[in-house]
DNA sequence: TTGCAACTACGAAGCGTTTCGTAATATCTT
DNA sequence: AAGATATTACGAAACGCTTCGTAGTTGCAA
């Protein structure tokens, strides 16, 4: 039995996670300042506080309440969270086909030569990995 | 002044759009049957009806109410809708970087050799297009 | 023609998310 | 010490989405 994994963050929660991923642990005040800057309008302080409290219950963040101003930090990793959200999105929007998603992302969009080169490099890596399987794969958990 | 474009469909609405895109115009009964088959549980008939009525108001579908059983059809194109949703998703989850999205989609996922080849072909097309711009681009709508 | 079955329209409840007001508490300043 | 300021906790309102019950209507069959 393992503990329930953190649920999919909502849009607001994701926005806060971005701040925490980018700037590291922060107080409600600091997070709220970042959010207000990102958006058009000012964000209510207690709104940010409330969301953080809910995120704490959900296990999306942890907090250090040693000081009066509690310090929050992300409890989920950026890549894992993005991967989770991506899975749901691919299922809902592209019927589970990651290929369609990639085609759409690259096709109907301005992509720089540099970015294309990066993708090519990634494709090469993947194909090498596929054609020369690691004989020690059995050891992996 | 142009009419307001159809808004971003919700999850349920998107599910219905998938049915319409795949099978063409259909009655509420037919759509509801498809949905019930897709999901675990049975979907209430009036639930599907209600969502379709809301979609009609939003301009996501049109309907032919000549017969007693109204026939609904998609009023938005699949690619455009997916593109719209993709844009929002990239902004919210990957900070607007389509590259990060593609890397994540290809990186942490099992992708077949055939799919990789298709992506390579697409990359080639894009690069050709970038290096030899069509002088008649102005003619395009 | 009468009654049953299917369909549409509509209202409302339930739920999660977001937002904010208010009260209680702690810290700082003078 | 007293008052001002910042912070936390909590409740609730507002909103959108989803679901369903019910009423009214239409068509079909016996």
mmCIF file with all atom_site columns, N, CA, C and O (backbone and C1' of nucleotides) in Angstrom, chain B residues 68, chain C residues 3-7, chain D residues 24-28:
data_model
loop_
_atom_site.group_PDB
_atom_site.id
_atom_site.type_symbol
_atom_site.label_atom_id
_atom_site.label_alt_id
_atom_site.label_comp_id
_atom_site.label_asym_id
_atom_site.label_entity_id
_atom_site.label_seq_id
_atom_site.pdbx_PDB_ins_code
_atom_site.Cartn_x
_atom_site.Cartn_y
_atom_site.Cartn_z
_atom_site.occupancy
_atom_site.B_iso_or_equiv
_atom_site.pdbx_formal_charge
_atom_site.auth_seq_id
_atom_site.auth_comp_id
_atom_site.auth_asym_id
_atom_site.auth_atom_id
_atom_site.pdbx_PDB_model_num
ATOM 1  N N     . UNK B 1 68 ? -38.494 15.407 -35.589 1.00 0.00 ? 68 UNK B N     1
ATOM 2  C CA    . UNK B 1 68 ? -38.708 15.413 -34.146 1.00 0.00 ? 68 UNK B CA    1
ATOM 3  C C     . UNK B 1 68 ? -37.412 15.163 -33.398 1.00 0.00 ? 68 UNK B C     1
ATOM 4  O O     . UNK B 1 68 ? -37.108 15.857 -32.419 1.00 0.00 ? 68 UNK B O     1
ATOM 5  P P     . DG  C 2 3  ? -56.952 5.986  -21.987 1.00 0.00 ? 3  DG  C P     1
ATOM 6  O "O5'" . DG  C 2 3  ? -55.514 5.307  -22.120 1.00 0.00 ? 3  DG  C "O5'" 1
ATOM 7  C "C5'" . DG  C 2 3  ? -55.432 3.971  -22.593 1.00 0.00 ? 3  DG  C "C5'" 1
ATOM 8  C "C4'" . DG  C 2 3  ? -53.999 3.654  -22.989 1.00 0.00 ? 3  DG  C "C4'" 1
ATOM 9  C "C3'" . DG  C 2 3  ? -52.955 4.127  -21.976 1.00 0.00 ? 3  DG  C "C3'" 1
ATOM 10 O "O3'" . DG  C 2 3  ? -51.961 3.120  -21.846 1.00 0.00 ? 3  DG  C "O3'" 1
ATOM 11 C "C1'" . DG  C 2 3  ? -52.465 5.027  -24.088 1.00 0.00 ? 3  DG  C "C1'" 1
ATOM 12 P P     . DC  C 2 4  ? -50.934 3.141  -20.664 1.00 0.00 ? 4  DC  C P     1
ATOM 13 O "O5'" . DC  C 2 4  ? -49.569 2.887  -21.437 1.00 0.00 ? 4  DC  C "O5'" 1
ATOM 14 C "C5'" . DC  C 2 4  ? -49.533 1.923  -22.486 1.00 0.00 ? 4  DC  C "C5'" 1
ATOM 15 C "C4'" . DC  C 2 4  ? -48.364 2.197  -23.408 1.00 0.00 ? 4  DC  C "C4'" 1
ATOM 16 C "C3'" . DC  C 2 4  ? -47.046 2.551  -22.682 1.00 0.00 ? 4  DC  C "C3'" 1
ATOM 17 O "O3'" . DC  C 2 4  ? -45.996 1.796  -23.253 1.00 0.00 ? 4  DC  C "O3'" 1
ATOM 18 C "C1'" . DC  C 2 4  ? -47.565 4.209  -24.284 1.00 0.00 ? 4  DC  C "C1'" 1
ATOM 19 P P     . DA  C 2 5  ? -44.595 1.709  -22.549 1.00 0.00 ? 5  DA  C P     1
ATOM 20 O "O5'" . DA  C 2 5  ? -43.638 2.421  -23.606 1.00 0.00 ? 5  DA  C "O5'" 1
ATOM 21 C "C5'" . DA  C 2 5  ? -43.774 2.112  -24.983 1.00 0.00 ? 5  DA  C "C5'" 1
ATOM 22 C "C4'" . DA  C 2 5  ? -42.976 3.105  -25.821 1.00 0.00 ? 5  DA  C "C4'" 1
ATOM 23 C "C3'" . DA  C 2 5  ? -41.636 3.515  -25.197 1.00 0.00 ? 5  DA  C "C3'" 1
ATOM 24 O "O3'" . DA  C 2 5  ? -40.641 3.534  -26.197 1.00 0.00 ? 5  DA  C "O3'" 1
ATOM 25 C "C1'" . DA  C 2 5  ? -42.936 5.434  -25.631 1.00 0.00 ? 5  DA  C "C1'" 1
ATOM 26 P P     . DA  C 2 6  ? -39.109 3.758  -25.788 1.00 0.00 ? 6  DA  C P     1
ATOM 27 O "O5'" . DA  C 2 6  ? -38.774 5.151  -26.500 1.00 0.00 ? 6  DA  C "O5'" 1
ATOM 28 C "C5'" . DA  C 2 6  ? -39.103 5.335  -27.867 1.00 0.00 ? 6  DA  C "C5'" 1
ATOM 29 C "C4'" . DA  C 2 6  ? -38.996 6.809  -28.232 1.00 0.00 ? 6  DA  C "C4'" 1
ATOM 30 C "C3'" . DA  C 2 6  ? -37.691 7.471  -27.761 1.00 0.00 ? 6  DA  C "C3'" 1
ATOM 31 O "O3'" . DA  C 2 6  ? -37.142 8.204  -28.844 1.00 0.00 ? 6  DA  C "O3'" 1
ATOM 32 C "C1'" . DA  C 2 6  ? -39.559 8.725  -27.035 1.00 0.00 ? 6  DA  C "C1'" 1
ATOM 33 P P     . DC  C 2 7  ? -35.693 8.814  -28.712 1.00 0.00 ? 7  DC  C P     1
ATOM 34 O "O5'" . DC  C 2 7  ? -36.003 10.372 -28.619 1.00 0.00 ? 7  DC  C "O5'" 1
ATOM 35 C "C5'" . DC  C 2 7  ? -36.839 10.974 -29.604 1.00 0.00 ? 7  DC  C "C5'" 1
ATOM 36 C "C4'" . DC  C 2 7  ? -37.230 12.362 -29.137 1.00 0.00 ? 7  DC  C "C4'" 1
ATOM 37 C "C3'" . DC  C 2 7  ? -36.060 13.161 -28.566 1.00 0.00 ? 7  DC  C "C3'" 1
ATOM 38 O "O3'" . DC  C 2 7  ? -35.766 14.265 -29.420 1.00 0.00 ? 7  DC  C "O3'" 1
ATOM 39 C "C1'" . DC  C 2 7  ? -38.012 13.339 -27.206 1.00 0.00 ? 7  DC  C "C1'" 1
ATOM 40 P P     . DG  D 3 24 ? -46.876 20.418 -17.054 1.00 0.00 ? 24 DG  D P     1
ATOM 41 O "O5'" . DG  D 3 24 ? -46.592 20.523 -18.613 1.00 0.00 ? 24 DG  D "O5'" 1
ATOM 42 C "C5'" . DG  D 3 24 ? -45.602 21.448 -19.064 1.00 0.00 ? 24 DG  D "C5'" 1
ATOM 43 C "C4'" . DG  D 3 24 ? -45.240 21.133 -20.495 1.00 0.00 ? 24 DG  D "C4'" 1
ATOM 44 C "C3'" . DG  D 3 24 ? -46.450 20.792 -21.387 1.00 0.00 ? 24 DG  D "C3'" 1
ATOM 45 O "O3'" . DG  D 3 24 ? -46.357 21.537 -22.585 1.00 0.00 ? 24 DG  D "O3'" 1
ATOM 46 C "C1'" . DG  D 3 24 ? -44.809 19.099 -21.550 1.00 0.00 ? 24 DG  D "C1'" 1
ATOM 47 P P     . DT  D 3 25 ? -47.509 21.411 -23.698 1.00 0.00 ? 25 DT  D P     1
ATOM 48 O "O5'" . DT  D 3 25 ? -46.822 20.509 -24.822 1.00 0.00 ? 25 DT  D "O5'" 1
ATOM 49 C "C5'" . DT  D 3 25 ? -45.511 20.861 -25.271 1.00 0.00 ? 25 DT  D "C5'" 1
ATOM 50 C "C4'" . DT  D 3 25 ? -45.031 19.842 -26.278 1.00 0.00 ? 25 DT  D "C4'" 1
ATOM 51 C "C3'" . DT  D 3 25 ? -46.060 19.427 -27.326 1.00 0.00 ? 25 DT  D "C3'" 1
ATOM 52 O "O3'" . DT  D 3 25 ? -45.488 19.581 -28.609 1.00 0.00 ? 25 DT  D "O3'" 1
ATOM 53 C "C1'" . DT  D 3 25 ? -45.057 17.525 -26.343 1.00 0.00 ? 25 DT  D "C1'" 1
ATOM 54 P P     . DT  D 3 26 ? -46.471 19.550 -29.900 1.00 0.00 ? 26 DT  D P     1
ATOM 55 O "O5'" . DT  D 3 26 ? -45.941 18.258 -30.682 1.00 0.00 ? 26 DT  D "O5'" 1
ATOM 56 C "C5'" . DT  D 3 26 ? -44.537 18.036 -30.772 1.00 0.00 ? 26 DT  D "C5'" 1
ATOM 57 C "C4'" . DT  D 3 26 ? -44.273 16.587 -31.070 1.00 0.00 ? 26 DT  D "C4'" 1
ATOM 58 C "C3'" . DT  D 3 26 ? -45.177 15.989 -32.158 1.00 0.00 ? 26 DT  D "C3'" 1
ATOM 59 O "O3'" . DT  D 3 26 ? -44.385 15.485 -33.200 1.00 0.00 ? 26 DT  D "O3'" 1
ATOM 60 C "C1'" . DT  D 3 26 ? -45.051 14.567 -30.260 1.00 0.00 ? 26 DT  D "C1'" 1
ATOM 61 P P     . DG  D 3 27 ? -45.041 15.059 -34.582 1.00 0.00 ? 27 DG  D P     1
ATOM 62 O "O5'" . DG  D 3 27 ? -44.982 13.471 -34.473 1.00 0.00 ? 27 DG  D "O5'" 1
ATOM 63 C "C5'" . DG  D 3 27 ? -43.722 12.849 -34.263 1.00 0.00 ? 27 DG  D "C5'" 1
ATOM 64 C "C4'" . DG  D 3 27 ? -43.909 11.393 -33.924 1.00 0.00 ? 27 DG  D "C4'" 1
ATOM 65 C "C3'" . DG  D 3 27 ? -44.772 10.603 -34.914 1.00 0.00 ? 27 DG  D "C3'" 1
ATOM 66 O "O3'" . DG  D 3 27 ? -44.113 9.402  -35.229 1.00 0.00 ? 27 DG  D "O3'" 1
ATOM 67 C "C1'" . DG  D 3 27 ? -45.579 10.303 -32.711 1.00 0.00 ? 27 DG  D "C1'" 1
ATOM 68 P P     . DC  D 3 28 ? -44.630 8.485  -36.433 1.00 0.00 ? 28 DC  D P     1
ATOM 69 O "O5'" . DC  D 3 28 ? -44.934 7.112  -35.672 1.00 0.00 ? 28 DC  D "O5'" 1
ATOM 70 C "C5'" . DC  D 3 28 ? -44.100 6.724  -34.592 1.00 0.00 ? 28 DC  D "C5'" 1
ATOM 71 C "C4'" . DC  D 3 28 ? -44.758 5.620  -33.794 1.00 0.00 ? 28 DC  D "C4'" 1
ATOM 72 C "C3'" . DC  D 3 28 ? -45.612 4.648  -34.622 1.00 0.00 ? 28 DC  D "C3'" 1
ATOM 73 O "O3'" . DC  D 3 28 ? -45.346 3.333  -34.197 1.00 0.00 ? 28 DC  D "O3'" 1
ATOM 74 C "C1'" . DC  D 3 28 ? -46.911 5.555  -32.876 1.00 0.00 ? 28 DC  D "C1'" 1
#
